[in-house]
């Protein structure tokens, strides 16, 4: 054989054998990469709870959204639960303070940034409980999305509530695609090299069908195996490992107690605590509306009849006024019948004044003439005295008439037109204007002009149940949470407690004095009132120690290190992570403080059986613990 052809044949054989180790190496790298990726951070499913308080035309509503997992994945199932309730301004004896909305909302999905519609309809259905709706949904895309709920109520109220939700990219689908793509490229390269080898040996088309068939069959087998077996096993490594239960970890005894070994207690995370004396204060809430304080509000009325005109500038609703500020004038103009006699009398006074002036001037001339005669001849002394008397009488008459005319002019100016000023009695804001400028008050009555309210101190009127009202006292401190800033409550005091019970909802009306220096409360606004009772010492346990099924509450008391007896108790104040025990427990008793819910779920799942003999054969064992595989 030609040496060149021999070397070429060896090279072709080397190239034909090369894909095998390359394929093995590439497959190993893919498996190692998948294994390393699968053992990264395990994202727990969990849940996320969101809440909105929105105002509708007929009141306030609470909208609660829960979705699980807390961080949804695109194209993966996500459980969505929505709860819609209407908050009543006054508690109802049968329904309480909240009423569920039973009409199914409409839901759409949008992109949070551009508000572009992604899915116009998310299928939402009613759950078993009224006011609760649920859905299992696959988000079609990832990123920051917006769930928009259009809620229609039984009272024809319409609400629109948006919730932001972040959806992560589906890395599992991304991983499947690239693994299958890499395997397909590998098989394609191997098949191509086999075809090239056949072609180098002078093979024909019929001889090439065999490697093509093997390549196609290999691709189908490998693709199906990777998609339905290998990749599923690799992706399963990302999920938390479920440890199967061990036998007889928790033993339920005939007397209702449970026996749990110490090592199993540690595995379950059970922690024992002692019932302690705690200083607890009781609080309860109610809702109310903001009203004007009558001591800080005033109605401005017209003191007499006449035309109403603004003094300097017009005043509108919402304007702030000061005490003593001039608001309007009451203008009283005389009629023609009243003005004519007044003008006639004034003309008479002017005529008398003219005559008195002429008389005075004549007396002055006579006095001057008598003075000249007396200066020439002392015999005219008697004439001078007579001239002085005439001048004095004329001057007195003139001055009297001048004073009379001046006073009458002042009366005319005061009476035609007469302007009576009306001023503000307090500082505050104008809440109503009850006249039209230029309007004439034709009747002799105290017409209402303005309502002025000083909102620096307001009233809050609410309704509380009789059982809670008996705990209140006049002057007691109360926290008022305004809707504009619910994180910063205002301090108020109880001003009045009504002694008449509302027969419909069995509540009493309570009135609060609320300082409002920063104008956080608005008249007619909706607020929440929180009543606090004085602290007192009480036996309490952590909240986690109490199992509550809605009808009764119980705790698990440690009889010894491994035996726990469920004890039904009566609970009281619940505050700051502690729950008061009113009866059934003594200070120092050891109870399960953490992990009681596990035993509670086991107790509820077990059927009631009649008491039998206290023999070990009648005991039952249950597994709450996962066992190692």
Coordinates of C-alpha atoms in Angstrom, one line a residue:
X1 CA 0.0 0.0 0.0
X2 CA 1.2 3.5 -0.8
X3 CA 2.6 5.0 2.4
X4 CA 0.7 8.3 1.9
X5 CA -2.6 6.4 1.5
X6 CA -1.7 4.3 4.6
X7 CA -1.0 7.4 6.7
X8 CA -4.2 8.9 5.4
X9 CA -6.2 5.8 6.3
X10 CA -4.7 5.8 9.9
X11 CA -5.7 9.5 10.2
X12 CA -9.2 8.7 9.1
X13 CA -9.5 5.8 11.5
X14 CA -8.2 8.1 14.3
X15 CA -10.8 10.7 13.4
X16 CA -13.5 8.1 13.3
X17 CA -12.6 6.8 16.7
X18 CA -12.1 10.3 18.2
X19 CA -15.9 11.1 18.6
X20 CA -16.3 8.3 21.1
X21 CA -14.1 9.7 23.9
X22 CA -15.2 13.2 23.0
X23 CA -18.8 12.2 23.4
X24 CA -18.1 10.5 26.7
X25 CA -16.2 13.5 28.0
X26 CA -18.9 16.0 26.9
X27 CA -21.6 13.9 28.4
X28 CA -19.7 13.7 31.7
X29 CA -19.2 17.5 31.7
X30 CA -22.9 18.0 31.1
X31 CA -23.9 15.6 33.9
X32 CA -21.3 17.3 36.3
X33 CA -22.5 20.7 35.3
X34 CA -26.2 19.7 35.9
X35 CA -25.3 18.1 39.2
X36 CA -23.4 21.2 40.4
X37 CA -26.3 23.4 39.2
X38 CA -28.9 21.2 40.9
X39 CA -27.1 21.4 44.2
X40 CA -27.1 25.2 44.3
X41 CA -29.4 27.2 46.5
X42 CA -32.8 25.5 47.0
X43 CA -35.6 28.0 46.6
X44 CA -38.3 27.2 49.1
X45 CA -41.8 27.6 47.9
X46 CA -43.3 29.4 50.9
X47 CA -46.0 32.0 50.4
X48 CA -46.4 35.8 50.2
X49 CA -49.3 37.7 51.7
X50 CA -50.3 41.2 50.5
X51 CA -53.0 43.5 51.8
X52 CA -54.7 46.7 50.6
X53 CA -57.2 48.9 52.3
X54 CA -59.2 50.7 49.6
X55 CA -62.1 53.2 49.7
X56 CA -65.2 52.6 47.6
X57 CA -68.3 54.6 47.1
X58 CA -70.1 52.8 49.9
X59 CA -67.3 52.4 52.4
X60 CA -63.9 50.8 53.0
X61 CA -62.7 47.4 51.8
X62 CA -59.9 45.0 52.7
X63 CA -58.3 43.1 49.8
X64 CA -55.9 40.3 50.8
X65 CA -53.8 38.4 48.3
X66 CA -51.8 35.2 48.9
X67 CA -49.6 33.5 46.2
X68 CA -47.5 30.4 46.6
X69 CA -44.7 30.1 45.9
X70 CA -43.5 33.4 47.3
X71 CA -41.4 33.8 44.1
X72 CA -43.3 32.3 41.2
X73 CA -41.6 30.8 38.2
X74 CA -42.7 31.3 34.6
X75 CA -44.7 28.4 33.1
X76 CA -44.8 26.7 36.5
X77 CA -48.1 26.4 38.6
X78 CA -48.7 29.2 41.1
X79 CA -51.5 29.1 43.6
X80 CA -53.4 32.4 44.0
X81 CA -55.9 33.1 46.7
X82 CA -57.8 36.4 47.0
X83 CA -60.0 37.5 50.0
X84 CA -62.3 40.6 49.7
X85 CA -64.2 41.9 52.7
X86 CA -66.2 45.1 53.3
X87 CA -65.4 47.0 56.6
X88 CA -68.6 48.1 58.3
X89 CA -68.6 51.5 60.0
X90 CA -70.5 50.0 62.9
X91 CA -70.2 46.4 64.0
X92 CA -73.1 44.1 63.3
X93 CA -74.2 41.6 66.0
X94 CA -74.4 38.8 63.5
X95 CA -71.9 39.6 60.9
X96 CA -69.3 41.4 63.0
X97 CA -67.2 44.3 61.7
X98 CA -66.5 42.7 58.2
X99 CA -68.7 41.3 55.5
X100 CA -67.3 39.2 52.7
X101 CA -67.8 40.2 49.0
X102 CA -69.2 37.1 47.2
X103 CA -69.0 38.3 43.6
X104 CA -66.1 36.8 41.7
X105 CA -63.6 39.5 40.6
X106 CA -62.1 39.9 37.2
X107 CA -58.3 39.6 37.0
X108 CA -55.8 40.7 34.3
X109 CA -52.0 40.4 34.1
X110 CA -49.9 43.4 33.0
X111 CA -46.3 44.3 32.8
X112 CA -45.5 46.6 35.7
X113 CA -43.3 49.0 33.9
X114 CA -45.1 49.6 30.6
X115 CA -48.6 48.6 31.7
X116 CA -48.8 46.5 28.6
X117 CA -51.5 43.8 28.8
X118 CA -50.0 40.3 29.1
X119 CA -53.1 38.2 29.9
X120 CA -56.6 39.8 29.7
X121 CA -58.2 37.1 31.8
X122 CA -56.8 35.1 34.8
X123 CA -59.3 32.4 35.6
X124 CA -60.5 33.0 39.2
X125 CA -63.1 30.8 40.9
X126 CA -64.9 31.0 44.2
X127 CA -63.6 28.8 47.0
X128 CA -65.7 27.1 49.6
X129 CA -65.8 30.1 52.0
X130 CA -67.6 33.3 51.0
X131 CA -65.4 36.1 49.9
X132 CA -62.4 33.9 49.1
X133 CA -61.4 33.1 45.5
X134 CA -58.6 31.0 44.1
X135 CA -56.8 29.9 41.0
X136 CA -53.9 27.8 39.8
X137 CA -52.1 29.9 37.2
X138 CA -49.1 29.6 34.9
X139 CA -47.5 33.0 34.3
X140 CA -46.6 33.2 30.6
X141 CA -43.6 35.4 31.1
X142 CA -41.1 36.5 33.8
X143 CA -40.2 39.8 35.2
X144 CA -42.1 42.4 37.3
X145 CA -45.8 41.9 36.6
X146 CA -49.0 43.5 37.9
X147 CA -52.1 41.7 38.9
X148 CA -55.1 44.0 38.4
X149 CA -58.3 42.9 40.2
X150 CA -61.6 44.5 39.1
X151 CA -64.0 43.9 42.0
X152 CA -67.8 44.3 41.8
X153 CA -69.7 44.3 45.1
X154 CA -73.3 43.5 45.9
X155 CA -73.9 47.2 46.5
X156 CA -72.9 48.1 42.9
X157 CA -69.5 49.4 44.1
X158 CA -66.6 49.0 41.7
X159 CA -63.0 48.8 42.9
X160 CA -59.7 48.4 41.0
X161 CA -56.8 47.0 43.0
X162 CA -53.2 46.4 41.7
X163 CA -50.7 44.0 43.3
X164 CA -47.1 43.8 42.1
X165 CA -45.6 40.4 41.7
X166 CA -42.1 39.3 40.6
X167 CA -41.9 36.2 38.4
X168 CA -38.5 34.5 38.0
X169 CA -37.2 33.0 34.8
X170 CA -37.9 29.2 34.3
X171 CA -34.3 28.0 34.7
X172 CA -35.4 24.3 34.5
X173 CA -36.8 24.8 31.0
X174 CA -33.7 26.8 30.1
X175 CA -31.5 23.9 31.3
X176 CA -33.5 21.3 29.5
X177 CA -33.3 23.2 26.2
X178 CA -29.5 23.6 26.3
X179 CA -28.8 20.0 27.4
X180 CA -31.0 18.6 24.6
X181 CA -29.4 21.0 22.2
X182 CA -25.9 20.0 23.2
X183 CA -26.8 16.3 23.0
X184 CA -28.3 16.8 19.6
X185 CA -25.2 18.7 18.3
X186 CA -23.1 15.8 19.6
X187 CA -25.1 13.1 17.9
X188 CA -25.2 15.2 14.7
X189 CA -21.4 15.6 14.7
X190 CA -20.9 11.9 15.4
X191 CA -23.3 10.9 12.6
X192 CA -21.6 13.4 10.2
X193 CA -18.1 11.9 11.0
X194 CA -19.4 8.4 10.3
X195 CA -20.8 9.5 7.0
X196 CA -17.5 11.2 6.1
X197 CA -15.7 7.9 6.9
X198 CA -18.1 5.9 4.7
X199 CA -17.6 8.5 1.9
X200 CA -13.8 8.3 2.2
X201 CA -14.0 4.5 1.7
X202 CA -15.9 5.1 -1.5
X203 CA -19.3 4.1 -0.1
X204 CA -22.5 4.9 -1.9
X205 CA -25.8 6.3 -0.8
X206 CA -27.2 3.0 0.2
X207 CA -24.2 2.4 2.5
X208 CA -24.8 5.9 4.1
X209 CA -28.3 4.9 5.1
X210 CA -27.0 2.7 7.9
X211 CA -25.2 5.5 9.8
X212 CA -28.0 7.9 9.1
X213 CA -30.6 5.5 10.6
X214 CA -28.3 4.7 13.6
X215 CA -27.9 8.5 14.2
X216 CA -31.6 9.3 13.9
X217 CA -32.5 6.3 16.2
X218 CA -29.8 7.4 18.7
X219 CA -31.1 11.0 18.7
X220 CA -34.7 9.8 19.4
X221 CA -33.6 7.4 22.1
X222 CA -31.2 9.8 23.8
X223 CA -33.7 12.7 23.5
X224 CA -36.5 10.7 25.1
X225 CA -34.2 9.3 27.7
X226 CA -32.8 12.7 28.7
X227 CA -36.2 14.4 28.7
X228 CA -38.2 11.8 30.6
X229 CA -35.6 10.1 32.8
X230 CA -32.1 11.7 33.2
X231 CA -33.1 15.4 33.3
X232 CA -36.1 14.7 35.6
X233 CA -33.7 13.0 38.0
X234 CA -31.2 15.8 37.8
X235 CA -33.8 18.5 38.3
X236 CA -35.2 16.6 41.2
X237 CA -31.9 17.2 43.0
X238 CA -33.0 20.9 43.3
X239 CA -36.1 19.9 45.4
X240 CA -35.9 19.4 49.1
X241 CA -35.4 15.8 50.0
X242 CA -38.5 14.3 51.6
X243 CA -37.4 12.0 54.4
X244 CA -39.7 9.2 55.0
X245 CA -41.3 8.7 58.4
X246 CA -39.7 6.7 61.1
X247 CA -41.8 4.1 62.9
X248 CA -43.4 4.9 66.2
X249 CA -41.8 8.3 66.7
X250 CA -44.9 9.7 68.6
X251 CA -47.1 7.4 70.6
X252 CA -50.7 8.4 71.4
X253 CA -51.8 6.9 74.7
X254 CA -55.3 6.0 75.8
X255 CA -55.6 8.9 78.3
X256 CA -55.1 11.3 75.4
X257 CA -51.5 12.0 76.3
X258 CA -48.5 11.6 73.9
X259 CA -45.2 10.0 74.5
X260 CA -42.3 11.5 72.6
X261 CA -38.7 10.4 73.2
X262 CA -36.2 13.2 73.9
X263 CA -34.3 12.6 70.7
X264 CA -37.5 12.8 68.7
X265 CA -38.4 16.0 70.5
X266 CA -35.1 17.5 69.3
X267 CA -35.8 16.3 65.7
X268 CA -39.3 17.8 65.8
X269 CA -38.0 21.1 67.2
X270 CA -40.1 20.8 70.3
X271 CA -39.2 23.4 73.0
X272 CA -40.5 23.3 76.5
X273 CA -41.3 26.6 78.3
X274 CA -42.8 27.5 81.7
X275 CA -46.0 29.4 82.3
X276 CA -45.0 32.8 83.7
X277 CA -46.5 35.9 85.3
X278 CA -46.6 38.5 82.6
X279 CA -47.6 42.2 82.5
X280 CA -50.2 42.4 79.8
X281 CA -52.5 45.1 78.6
X282 CA -55.8 44.5 76.8
X283 CA -56.6 46.4 73.7
X284 CA -59.7 46.4 71.4
X285 CA -60.5 48.4 68.3
X286 CA -63.5 50.1 66.8
X287 CA -64.2 52.4 63.9
X288 CA -65.5 55.9 63.9
X289 CA -66.0 59.1 61.9
X290 CA -64.6 62.6 62.4
X291 CA -67.0 65.3 63.5
X292 CA -66.6 69.0 64.3
X293 CA -66.3 69.9 68.0
X294 CA -69.2 72.2 68.9
X295 CA -66.9 74.1 71.2
X296 CA -64.6 74.8 68.3
X297 CA -67.2 75.7 65.7
X298 CA -69.6 78.6 65.1
X299 CA -72.4 79.8 62.9
X300 CA -72.2 83.4 61.9
X301 CA -75.6 85.1 61.5
X302 CA -76.8 88.5 60.3
X303 CA -77.7 90.8 63.3
X304 CA -80.4 92.6 61.3
X305 CA -82.1 92.7 57.9
X306 CA -80.5 94.4 54.9
X307 CA -78.3 93.7 51.9
X308 CA -75.3 91.4 52.4
X309 CA -72.0 92.4 50.9
X310 CA -68.4 91.1 51.4
X311 CA -66.2 93.6 53.3
X312 CA -62.9 93.5 51.5
X313 CA -62.4 90.2 49.7
X314 CA -64.8 87.4 48.9
X315 CA -64.8 84.4 51.2
X316 CA -65.2 80.8 50.0
X317 CA -65.5 77.4 51.5
X318 CA -62.1 76.3 52.8
X319 CA -60.7 79.8 53.5
X320 CA -59.0 80.3 56.8
X321 CA -60.3 83.2 58.9
X322 CA -59.1 84.8 62.1
X323 CA -61.0 85.8 65.2
X324 CA -62.3 89.4 64.8
X325 CA -61.7 89.4 61.1
X326 CA -64.3 91.5 59.2
X327 CA -66.3 89.2 57.0
X328 CA -69.4 91.1 55.5
X329 CA -71.4 94.2 55.9
X330 CA -75.1 94.3 56.4
X331 CA -76.1 97.3 54.4
X332 CA -79.5 98.9 55.4
X333 CA -80.8 101.5 52.9
X334 CA -83.9 103.7 53.6
X335 CA -86.9 103.5 51.4
X336 CA -88.2 106.5 49.5
X337 CA -91.0 106.9 52.0
X338 CA -88.5 107.1 54.8
X339 CA -85.9 109.2 53.0
X340 CA -88.3 112.0 51.9
X341 CA -89.3 113.2 55.5
X342 CA -85.6 113.0 56.5
X343 CA -84.5 115.2 53.5
X344 CA -87.4 117.6 54.2
X345 CA -86.4 118.0 57.8
X346 CA -82.8 118.5 56.7
X347 CA -83.9 121.3 54.3
X348 CA -85.9 122.9 57.2
X349 CA -82.7 122.9 59.3
X350 CA -80.7 124.4 56.4
X351 CA -83.4 127.1 56.1
X352 CA -83.2 127.9 59.8
X353 CA -79.4 128.0 59.5
X354 CA -79.6 130.5 56.6
X355 CA -81.9 132.8 58.7
X356 CA -79.7 132.5 61.7
X357 CA -76.7 133.4 59.6
X358 CA -78.4 136.5 58.2
X359 CA -79.5 137.5 61.7
X360 CA -76.0 137.1 63.0
X361 CA -74.5 139.1 60.2
X362 CA -77.0 141.9 60.8
X363 CA -76.2 141.9 64.5
X364 CA -72.5 142.1 63.8
X365 CA -73.1 145.2 61.5
X366 CA -75.3 146.8 64.2
X367 CA -72.6 146.1 66.8
X368 CA -69.9 147.7 64.7
X369 CA -72.1 150.8 64.1
X370 CA -72.8 151.2 67.9
X371 CA -69.1 150.8 68.6
X372 CA -68.3 153.7 66.2
X373 CA -71.0 155.9 67.7
X374 CA -69.9 155.2 71.2
X375 CA -66.3 156.1 70.3
X376 CA -67.5 159.5 68.9
X377 CA -70.0 160.3 71.7
X378 CA -70.1 158.5 75.1
X379 CA -73.8 159.2 75.2
X380 CA -74.4 156.2 72.8
X381 CA -73.3 153.7 75.6
X382 CA -76.8 152.4 76.0
X383 CA -77.0 151.7 72.2
X384 CA -73.7 149.7 72.4
X385 CA -75.1 147.5 75.2
X386 CA -78.2 146.8 73.3
X387 CA -76.2 145.9 70.2
X388 CA -74.0 143.5 72.2
X389 CA -77.1 141.7 73.5
X390 CA -78.5 141.3 70.0
X391 CA -75.2 139.9 68.8
X392 CA -74.9 137.4 71.6
X393 CA -78.5 136.2 71.0
X394 CA -77.9 135.8 67.3
X395 CA -74.6 134.0 67.8
X396 CA -76.1 131.5 70.2
X397 CA -79.0 130.8 67.9
X398 CA -76.6 130.3 65.0
X399 CA -74.3 127.9 66.9
X400 CA -77.3 125.9 68.1
X401 CA -78.6 125.5 64.6
X402 CA -75.1 124.6 63.2
X403 CA -74.8 121.8 65.9
X404 CA -78.3 120.6 65.0
X405 CA -77.5 120.4 61.3
X406 CA -74.2 118.6 61.9
X407 CA -75.8 116.0 64.1
X408 CA -78.6 115.4 61.7
X409 CA -76.1 114.9 58.8
X410 CA -74.4 112.3 60.9
X411 CA -77.8 110.6 61.5
X412 CA -78.5 110.6 57.8
X413 CA -75.1 109.2 57.0
X414 CA -75.6 106.4 59.6
X415 CA -79.1 105.6 58.4
X416 CA -78.7 105.9 54.6
X417 CA -77.1 103.5 54.0
X418 CA -76.4 101.9 57.4
X419 CA -73.5 99.4 57.3
X420 CA -73.3 96.9 60.2
X421 CA -70.0 94.9 60.3
X422 CA -70.1 91.2 60.9
X423 CA -66.8 89.6 62.2
X424 CA -65.6 86.1 62.8
X425 CA -66.0 84.9 66.4
X426 CA -63.2 82.2 66.2
X427 CA -60.2 81.1 64.3
X428 CA -60.9 78.3 61.8
X429 CA -61.9 77.3 58.3
X430 CA -65.1 78.2 56.5
X431 CA -67.1 75.1 55.9
X432 CA -70.2 76.7 54.4
X433 CA -71.3 80.0 52.8
X434 CA -75.1 80.3 53.1
X435 CA -75.8 83.4 51.1
X436 CA -75.3 85.1 47.7
X437 CA -73.4 88.4 47.7
X438 CA -75.8 91.3 47.2
X439 CA -78.7 89.2 48.5
X440 CA -81.2 91.2 50.6
X441 CA -82.4 89.7 53.9
X442 CA -86.0 90.9 53.8
X443 CA -87.1 89.6 57.1
X444 CA -86.1 90.6 60.6
X445 CA -84.4 87.3 61.5
X446 CA -81.0 86.0 62.3
X447 CA -80.0 84.7 58.9
X448 CA -77.2 82.2 58.8
X449 CA -74.2 83.5 56.8
X450 CA -71.2 81.2 57.5
X451 CA -70.2 78.1 59.3
X452 CA -66.7 78.2 60.7
X453 CA -64.9 75.2 62.2
X454 CA -61.6 75.1 64.1
X455 CA -60.2 71.7 63.2
X456 CA -57.3 71.9 65.6
X457 CA -59.5 69.8 67.9
X458 CA -62.2 67.5 66.6
X459 CA -64.6 64.8 67.8
X460 CA -64.5 61.2 66.7
X461 CA -67.8 59.3 67.1
X462 CA -67.7 55.5 67.1
X463 CA -69.6 52.5 68.2
X464 CA -68.3 49.8 70.6
X465 CA -69.9 46.6 71.9
X466 CA -71.5 46.7 75.3
X467 CA -69.0 44.2 76.6
X468 CA -66.2 46.5 75.7
X469 CA -67.9 49.8 76.6
X470 CA -68.2 48.8 80.3
X471 CA -64.4 48.8 80.4
X472 CA -64.2 52.5 79.3
X473 CA -64.1 55.6 81.5
X474 CA -64.4 59.3 80.8
X475 CA -61.0 60.8 80.3
X476 CA -59.4 57.4 79.3
X477 CA -56.6 57.6 76.8
X478 CA -57.3 56.3 73.3
X479 CA -55.2 56.0 70.1
X480 CA -56.8 57.2 66.9
X481 CA -55.2 56.0 63.6
X482 CA -56.0 58.4 60.7
X483 CA -56.4 57.0 57.2
X484 CA -53.9 59.6 55.8
X485 CA -51.0 58.4 58.1
X486 CA -52.0 55.1 59.9
X487 CA -48.4 54.6 61.2
X488 CA -48.6 57.7 63.4
X489 CA -51.6 57.5 65.7
X490 CA -53.1 60.6 67.5
X491 CA -53.7 60.6 71.2
X492 CA -57.3 61.2 72.3
X493 CA -59.5 61.0 75.4
X494 CA -62.9 59.6 76.0
X495 CA -65.3 62.6 76.2
X496 CA -68.7 60.9 76.4
X497 CA -70.1 57.4 76.6
X498 CA -73.8 57.0 75.6
X499 CA -76.1 55.1 78.0
X500 CA -78.5 54.0 75.3
X501 CA -77.8 50.7 73.6
X502 CA -78.4 50.5 69.8
X503 CA -81.1 47.7 69.5
X504 CA -79.9 46.7 66.0
X505 CA -76.2 45.9 66.7
X506 CA -76.1 46.1 70.5
X507 CA -73.4 48.8 70.6
X508 CA -72.9 52.1 72.5
X509 CA -71.9 55.4 71.0
X510 CA -68.6 56.8 72.2
X511 CA -67.3 60.3 71.7
X512 CA -63.6 61.2 71.7
X513 CA -61.8 64.5 72.0
X514 CA -58.9 64.4 69.5
X515 CA -56.3 67.2 69.3
X516 CA -55.6 67.7 65.6
X517 CA -52.8 70.4 65.3
X518 CA -51.4 69.1 62.0
X519 CA -54.8 68.7 60.3
X520 CA -54.3 64.9 59.9
X521 CA -58.0 64.3 60.5
X522 CA -60.7 65.5 58.0
X523 CA -64.3 66.1 58.8
X524 CA -66.3 63.0 57.8
X525 CA -63.2 60.9 57.5
X526 CA -62.9 57.2 58.6
X527 CA -60.6 56.3 61.5
X528 CA -59.7 53.3 63.7
X529 CA -59.8 53.7 67.4
X530 CA -57.7 51.6 69.7
X531 CA -58.7 51.4 73.4
X532 CA -56.0 50.3 75.8
X533 CA -56.7 48.9 79.2
X534 CA -54.2 49.3 82.1
X535 CA -51.5 46.6 82.4
X536 CA -52.0 43.8 84.8
X537 CA -50.2 40.7 85.9
X538 CA -51.5 37.4 84.5
X539 CA -50.3 33.8 83.8
X540 CA -49.4 33.6 80.2
X541 CA -47.7 31.2 77.7
X542 CA -46.2 31.9 74.2
X543 CA -48.8 32.1 71.4
X544 CA -47.1 29.1 69.7
X545 CA -48.0 27.0 72.7
X546 CA -51.7 27.3 72.2
X547 CA -53.6 25.2 69.6
X548 CA -56.8 26.8 68.5
X549 CA -59.2 24.9 66.3
X550 CA -61.8 27.7 66.3
X551 CA -64.0 26.2 69.0
X552 CA -61.7 25.3 71.8
X553 CA -58.1 26.0 72.8
X554 CA -55.7 23.6 74.4
X555 CA -52.0 23.4 75.4
X556 CA -49.7 20.4 76.0
X557 CA -48.6 20.1 79.6
X558 CA -45.4 18.1 80.3
X559 CA -46.2 15.3 82.8
X560 CA -42.6 14.2 82.6
X561 CA -39.7 14.5 80.2
X562 CA -41.4 12.4 77.5
X563 CA -45.2 12.5 78.2
X564 CA -47.4 15.4 77.3
X565 CA -51.1 15.8 78.1
X566 CA -53.4 18.1 76.1
X567 CA -55.2 20.4 78.5
X568 CA -58.2 22.5 77.5
X569 CA -57.8 26.0 78.7
X570 CA -59.6 29.4 78.7
X571 CA -57.6 32.1 77.1
X572 CA -57.7 35.9 77.7
X573 CA -55.6 38.8 76.6
X574 CA -53.3 38.1 73.5
X575 CA -50.5 40.6 73.3
X576 CA -46.8 40.9 72.3
X577 CA -46.4 37.2 71.5
X578 CA -48.0 36.0 74.8
X579 CA -51.4 34.7 75.5
X580 CA -53.1 34.9 78.9
X581 CA -54.4 31.7 80.4
X582 CA -57.5 32.4 82.6
X583 CA -58.0 28.9 83.9
X584 CA -56.5 25.4 83.8
X585 CA -52.8 26.3 84.3
X586 CA -50.6 27.2 87.2
X587 CA -47.5 29.3 87.2
X588 CA -44.4 27.2 86.7
X589 CA -46.2 24.4 84.7
X590 CA -44.0 23.3 81.8
X591 CA -45.8 23.3 78.4
X592 CA -44.7 22.8 74.8
X593 CA -43.9 26.3 73.6
X594 CA -42.8 25.4 70.1
X595 CA -44.0 22.4 68.1
X596 CA -47.5 22.2 69.7
X597 CA -49.1 22.6 66.3
X598 CA -47.6 19.3 65.1
X599 CA -49.3 17.5 67.9
X600 CA -52.5 19.5 67.3
X601 CA -52.7 18.3 63.7
X602 CA -52.1 14.7 64.8
X603 CA -54.8 15.0 67.5
X604 CA -57.4 16.4 65.0
X605 CA -56.6 13.7 62.5
X606 CA -57.2 10.9 65.0
X607 CA -60.8 9.5 65.4
X608 CA -62.4 9.5 68.8
X609 CA -62.3 6.0 70.3
X610 CA -63.9 4.8 73.5
X611 CA -61.6 4.3 76.4
X612 CA -60.2 0.8 76.7
X613 CA -57.8 -0.8 79.1
X614 CA -54.6 0.9 79.8
X615 CA -52.5 -1.7 78.1
X616 CA -49.7 -1.1 75.6
X617 CA -51.6 -3.1 73.0
X618 CA -54.2 -0.4 72.8
X619 CA -51.8 2.4 72.2
X620 CA -51.4 3.9 68.7
X621 CA -48.2 5.3 67.2
X622 CA -48.0 8.0 64.6
X623 CA -45.1 9.4 62.7
X624 CA -44.6 13.1 62.6
X625 CA -40.9 12.9 61.9
X626 CA -39.2 12.2 58.7
X627 CA -36.7 9.3 58.9
X628 CA -33.4 9.2 57.1
X629 CA -33.5 7.3 53.8

